[in-house]
């Protein structure tokens, strides 16, 4: 991480603009103008109507080149196999800029959308999310990096010796695998959550985990406050509110202090955050 802090922005939209691709593309481009490390796309199973976060991120990926794209996925009522494929696809089309923010759905009203299960207490749902994250990692590893052959002359597309069953069996999931999508460029796209289940934790205490801790803050936060929190040990901050105020006012002030770069220094999101590309556990 070095001495500089990291910045992300939580993107949001309301009204008719929330359903237009050009609006979302404009937000992401503005974040990229400010050299933000990544943006998050909110999503839920209830509440106000909105677009699917993963599909929105995939739509804007070809329109940007550097900023990381981290859609939210509610894992309580969804299957890890499908999400692993979607996020691997996002990592491929964005050339290594994908991540996913895992969240849970403790509201019984959300469960009624599906009608297949009742939900337990929230701590139990986060235990399930930890298994979910592990299944994601194993599915991403189920293809070795050089499993693709793509030899038109022989008609061989895959080296089947380099595809692996993951044979995961836990309390909530039993997944054999392998994935049907090649290993993502980052190996493992970034996993974030408000609990320590992945690479990044969105929280208020930098000492609770050995993962990167990003503190949430609103467009009113000052450069002085961010610098002070960074000195306490926060790896970075996810900012909410007026995006142009962040990119046009706050970022330049942080640059003057030598805390934030003027250009993108790395290609992939993991590299930008100082996270190593994971070795394939099956190779």
Coordinates of C-alpha atoms in Angstrom, one line a residue:
X1 CA 0.0 0.0 0.0
X2 CA 2.9 2.3 0.6
X3 CA 2.2 5.8 2.0
X4 CA -0.8 6.7 -0.2
X5 CA -4.4 6.1 0.7
X6 CA -6.9 4.4 -1.5
X7 CA -10.3 5.9 -2.5
X8 CA -13.5 4.3 -3.7
X9 CA -16.9 5.8 -4.4
X10 CA -20.3 4.3 -3.8
X11 CA -22.4 5.0 -6.9
X12 CA -26.1 5.7 -6.5
X13 CA -28.9 7.0 -8.6
X14 CA -32.6 7.7 -8.1
X15 CA -35.5 8.3 -10.4
X16 CA -35.5 7.7 -14.1
X17 CA -31.7 8.2 -14.3
X18 CA -31.2 5.0 -12.3
X19 CA -32.4 3.0 -15.3
X20 CA -30.2 4.5 -18.0
X21 CA -26.8 3.1 -19.0
X22 CA -25.4 6.5 -20.1
X23 CA -26.0 7.9 -16.6
X24 CA -24.1 5.0 -15.0
X25 CA -21.4 5.3 -17.6
X26 CA -21.0 9.0 -16.8
X27 CA -20.6 8.3 -13.1
X28 CA -17.9 5.7 -13.7
X29 CA -16.0 7.9 -16.1
X30 CA -16.1 10.7 -13.6
X31 CA -14.6 8.3 -11.0
X32 CA -12.0 7.3 -13.5
X33 CA -11.2 11.0 -14.1
X34 CA -10.4 11.3 -10.4
X35 CA -8.2 8.1 -10.6
X36 CA -10.3 6.5 -7.9
X37 CA -9.3 2.9 -7.2
X38 CA -12.8 1.4 -7.6
X39 CA -16.5 2.1 -7.5
X40 CA -19.2 0.0 -5.9
X41 CA -22.7 -0.5 -7.3
X42 CA -25.4 -1.0 -4.7
X43 CA -28.0 -3.8 -4.9
X44 CA -30.6 -5.5 -2.7
X45 CA -33.5 -8.0 -2.9
X46 CA -36.0 -5.5 -1.5
X47 CA -36.3 -1.7 -1.1
X48 CA -36.6 0.6 -4.1
X49 CA -36.5 -0.7 -7.7
X50 CA -33.1 -0.7 -9.4
X51 CA -30.9 -2.3 -12.0
X52 CA -28.9 -5.5 -11.4
X53 CA -25.5 -4.4 -10.1
X54 CA -23.5 -7.0 -11.8
X55 CA -25.1 -6.4 -15.2
X56 CA -24.7 -2.7 -14.8
X57 CA -21.0 -3.1 -14.1
X58 CA -20.6 -5.3 -17.2
X59 CA -22.4 -2.7 -19.3
X60 CA -20.0 0.1 -18.4
X61 CA -16.8 -2.0 -18.3
X62 CA -16.0 -1.5 -22.0
X63 CA -16.5 2.2 -21.7
X64 CA -13.7 2.6 -19.1
X65 CA -10.1 1.5 -18.9
X66 CA -8.7 1.8 -15.4
X67 CA -11.2 2.1 -12.5
X68 CA -12.2 -1.0 -10.6
X69 CA -15.8 -2.2 -10.8
X70 CA -17.3 -3.8 -7.7
X71 CA -21.0 -4.6 -7.9
X72 CA -22.9 -5.8 -4.8
X73 CA -24.3 -9.4 -4.7
X74 CA -26.8 -10.6 -2.1
X75 CA -25.5 -14.1 -1.3
X76 CA -28.3 -15.3 1.1
X77 CA -30.7 -16.5 -1.6
X78 CA -28.3 -16.9 -4.6
X79 CA -26.0 -19.7 -5.7
X80 CA -22.2 -19.2 -5.7
X81 CA -21.8 -21.1 -9.0
X82 CA -23.8 -18.5 -10.9
X83 CA -22.1 -15.5 -9.2
X84 CA -18.6 -17.0 -9.8
X85 CA -19.3 -17.2 -13.5
X86 CA -20.7 -13.6 -13.6
X87 CA -17.8 -12.0 -11.8
X88 CA -15.2 -14.0 -13.7
X89 CA -16.9 -12.7 -16.9
X90 CA -16.7 -9.2 -15.6
X91 CA -13.0 -9.6 -14.8
X92 CA -12.4 -10.8 -18.4
X93 CA -14.3 -8.1 -20.1
X94 CA -12.7 -5.4 -17.8
X95 CA -9.3 -6.9 -18.2
X96 CA -8.7 -7.5 -14.5
X97 CA -10.7 -4.7 -12.8
X98 CA -13.5 -6.7 -11.3
X99 CA -14.6 -7.3 -7.7
X100 CA -17.7 -8.2 -5.8
X101 CA -19.2 -6.9 -2.6
X102 CA -20.9 -9.7 -0.7
X103 CA -23.9 -8.8 1.5
X104 CA -26.6 -10.8 3.3
X105 CA -30.4 -10.5 3.4
X106 CA -31.7 -11.1 7.0
X107 CA -35.2 -9.5 6.2
X108 CA -37.8 -12.3 6.1
X109 CA -39.7 -10.2 3.5
X110 CA -36.7 -10.8 1.1
X111 CA -37.1 -14.5 1.6
X112 CA -40.7 -14.4 0.5
X113 CA -39.5 -13.3 -3.0
X114 CA -38.1 -16.8 -3.4
X115 CA -40.3 -19.0 -1.2
X116 CA -37.6 -21.7 -0.8
X117 CA -36.2 -21.0 2.7
X118 CA -36.5 -19.1 5.9
X119 CA -33.6 -17.1 7.1
X120 CA -31.7 -17.4 10.4
X121 CA -30.1 -14.7 12.5
X122 CA -27.6 -12.3 10.7
X123 CA -24.5 -13.8 12.2
X124 CA -25.5 -17.2 10.8
X125 CA -26.0 -15.6 7.4
X126 CA -22.4 -14.2 7.5
X127 CA -21.2 -17.7 8.3
X128 CA -22.9 -18.8 5.2
X129 CA -21.3 -15.9 3.3
X130 CA -17.8 -17.1 4.4
X131 CA -18.5 -20.5 2.8
X132 CA -19.9 -18.7 -0.2
X133 CA -16.7 -16.7 -0.6
X134 CA -14.6 -19.9 -0.4
X135 CA -16.7 -21.6 -3.1
X136 CA -16.1 -18.5 -5.3
X137 CA -12.4 -18.8 -4.9
X138 CA -12.3 -22.5 -5.6
X139 CA -14.5 -22.2 -8.7
X140 CA -12.2 -19.4 -10.0
X141 CA -9.3 -21.8 -9.4
X142 CA -11.0 -24.8 -11.0
X143 CA -9.3 -23.8 -14.3
X144 CA -5.6 -23.5 -14.3
X145 CA -4.2 -20.4 -16.0
X146 CA -3.1 -22.3 -19.1
X147 CA -6.1 -24.7 -19.3
X148 CA -7.2 -23.1 -22.6
X149 CA -5.6 -24.5 -25.8
X150 CA -7.7 -22.9 -28.5
X151 CA -6.1 -25.0 -31.3
X152 CA -8.3 -24.7 -34.3
X153 CA -6.3 -27.2 -36.3
X154 CA -6.9 -30.0 -33.8
X155 CA -10.2 -28.9 -32.5
X156 CA -8.9 -28.9 -28.9
X157 CA -10.2 -26.0 -26.8
X158 CA -9.3 -27.2 -23.3
X159 CA -6.7 -29.3 -21.6
X160 CA -9.0 -31.4 -19.4
X161 CA -6.1 -32.3 -17.1
X162 CA -6.0 -28.7 -16.1
X163 CA -9.7 -28.5 -15.1
X164 CA -10.5 -29.5 -11.5
X165 CA -13.5 -30.6 -9.5
X166 CA -13.7 -28.5 -6.4
X167 CA -15.8 -31.0 -4.4
X168 CA -16.8 -28.4 -1.8
X169 CA -19.2 -29.7 0.9
X170 CA -20.3 -27.5 3.8
X171 CA -23.3 -26.7 5.8
X172 CA -25.0 -24.6 3.1
X173 CA -23.4 -25.7 -0.1
X174 CA -22.4 -28.8 -1.9
X175 CA -20.6 -27.8 -5.2
X176 CA -18.7 -30.2 -7.4
X177 CA -17.6 -27.8 -10.1
X178 CA -15.6 -27.1 -12.2
X179 CA -16.6 -23.6 -13.4
X180 CA -17.6 -23.2 -17.1
X181 CA -15.6 -19.9 -17.4
X182 CA -11.8 -19.7 -17.6
X183 CA -9.8 -18.5 -14.6
X184 CA -10.2 -14.7 -14.3
X185 CA -7.2 -12.4 -15.2
X186 CA -6.7 -11.5 -11.5
X187 CA -6.9 -15.1 -10.4
X188 CA -9.4 -14.1 -7.8
X189 CA -11.4 -10.9 -8.4
X190 CA -11.6 -8.7 -5.3
X191 CA -14.0 -9.8 -2.6
X192 CA -15.3 -7.1 -0.3
X193 CA -17.9 -7.1 2.5
X194 CA -18.8 -5.4 5.8
X195 CA -17.5 -8.6 7.5
X196 CA -14.0 -10.1 7.2
X197 CA -14.9 -12.7 4.5
X198 CA -12.7 -11.4 1.7
X199 CA -9.9 -9.1 0.7
X200 CA -11.5 -5.8 1.9
X201 CA -13.6 -5.0 4.9
X202 CA -15.8 -1.9 4.9
X203 CA -15.7 -1.0 8.6
X204 CA -14.8 1.5 11.3
X205 CA -12.0 -0.2 13.1
X206 CA -8.7 -0.7 11.2
X207 CA -7.4 -3.2 13.8
X208 CA -10.1 -5.9 13.6
X209 CA -8.6 -7.8 10.7
X210 CA -5.4 -8.3 8.7
X211 CA -7.4 -7.4 5.5
X212 CA -7.5 -4.0 3.9
X213 CA -10.0 -1.9 5.9
X214 CA -11.9 0.8 4.0
X215 CA -13.9 3.3 6.1
X216 CA -17.1 4.7 4.8
X217 CA -17.3 8.5 4.7
X218 CA -19.7 11.1 3.2
X219 CA -18.9 14.1 0.1
X220 CA -18.6 16.6 3.7
X221 CA -15.4 14.7 4.9
X222 CA -12.3 16.8 4.7
X223 CA -8.8 15.9 3.4
X224 CA -7.6 16.6 7.0
X225 CA -10.0 13.9 8.4
X226 CA -9.0 11.4 5.7
X227 CA -5.3 11.9 6.4
X228 CA -5.9 11.5 10.1
X229 CA -7.8 8.3 9.6
X230 CA -5.2 7.0 7.2
X231 CA -2.6 7.6 9.9
X232 CA -4.6 5.5 12.2
X233 CA -4.2 2.5 9.9
X234 CA -7.2 2.6 7.4
X235 CA -6.1 1.5 4.0
X236 CA -8.6 3.7 2.3
X237 CA -12.1 5.1 2.2
X238 CA -15.3 4.5 0.3
X239 CA -16.9 7.9 -0.2
X240 CA -20.7 8.6 -0.5
X241 CA -22.3 11.7 -1.9
X242 CA -21.4 14.2 -4.6
X243 CA -19.0 12.4 -6.9
X244 CA -17.8 15.6 -8.7
X245 CA -17.0 17.2 -5.3
X246 CA -14.9 14.1 -4.6
X247 CA -13.0 14.0 -7.9
X248 CA -12.7 17.8 -8.5
X249 CA -12.1 19.1 -5.0
X250 CA -11.1 16.4 -2.5
X251 CA -8.8 14.4 -4.8
X252 CA -6.7 17.5 -5.9
X253 CA -6.2 18.4 -2.2
X254 CA -5.1 14.9 -1.4
X255 CA -2.7 15.0 -4.4
X256 CA -1.2 18.2 -3.1
X257 CA -0.4 16.3 0.1
X258 CA 1.2 13.5 -1.8
X259 CA -1.4 11.0 -0.6
X260 CA -3.0 10.2 -3.9
X261 CA -1.7 9.6 -7.4
X262 CA -2.3 11.8 -10.5
X263 CA -2.5 8.8 -12.8
X264 CA -3.1 5.0 -12.7
X265 CA 0.0 3.1 -11.9
X266 CA -1.2 -0.5 -12.3
X267 CA -3.5 -2.4 -14.7
X268 CA -5.4 -4.7 -12.4
X269 CA -7.5 -3.8 -9.3
X270 CA -5.5 -6.2 -7.1
X271 CA -2.2 -4.7 -8.2
X272 CA -3.5 -1.2 -7.5
X273 CA -4.4 -2.2 -4.0
X274 CA -1.2 -4.0 -3.3
X275 CA -2.8 -7.5 -3.3
X276 CA -0.9 -10.4 -4.8
X277 CA -2.4 -12.5 -7.5
X278 CA -3.4 -15.7 -5.7
X279 CA -1.7 -19.0 -6.7
X280 CA -4.1 -21.6 -8.0
X281 CA -4.8 -24.0 -5.2
X282 CA -5.4 -26.9 -7.6
X283 CA -2.4 -26.4 -9.9

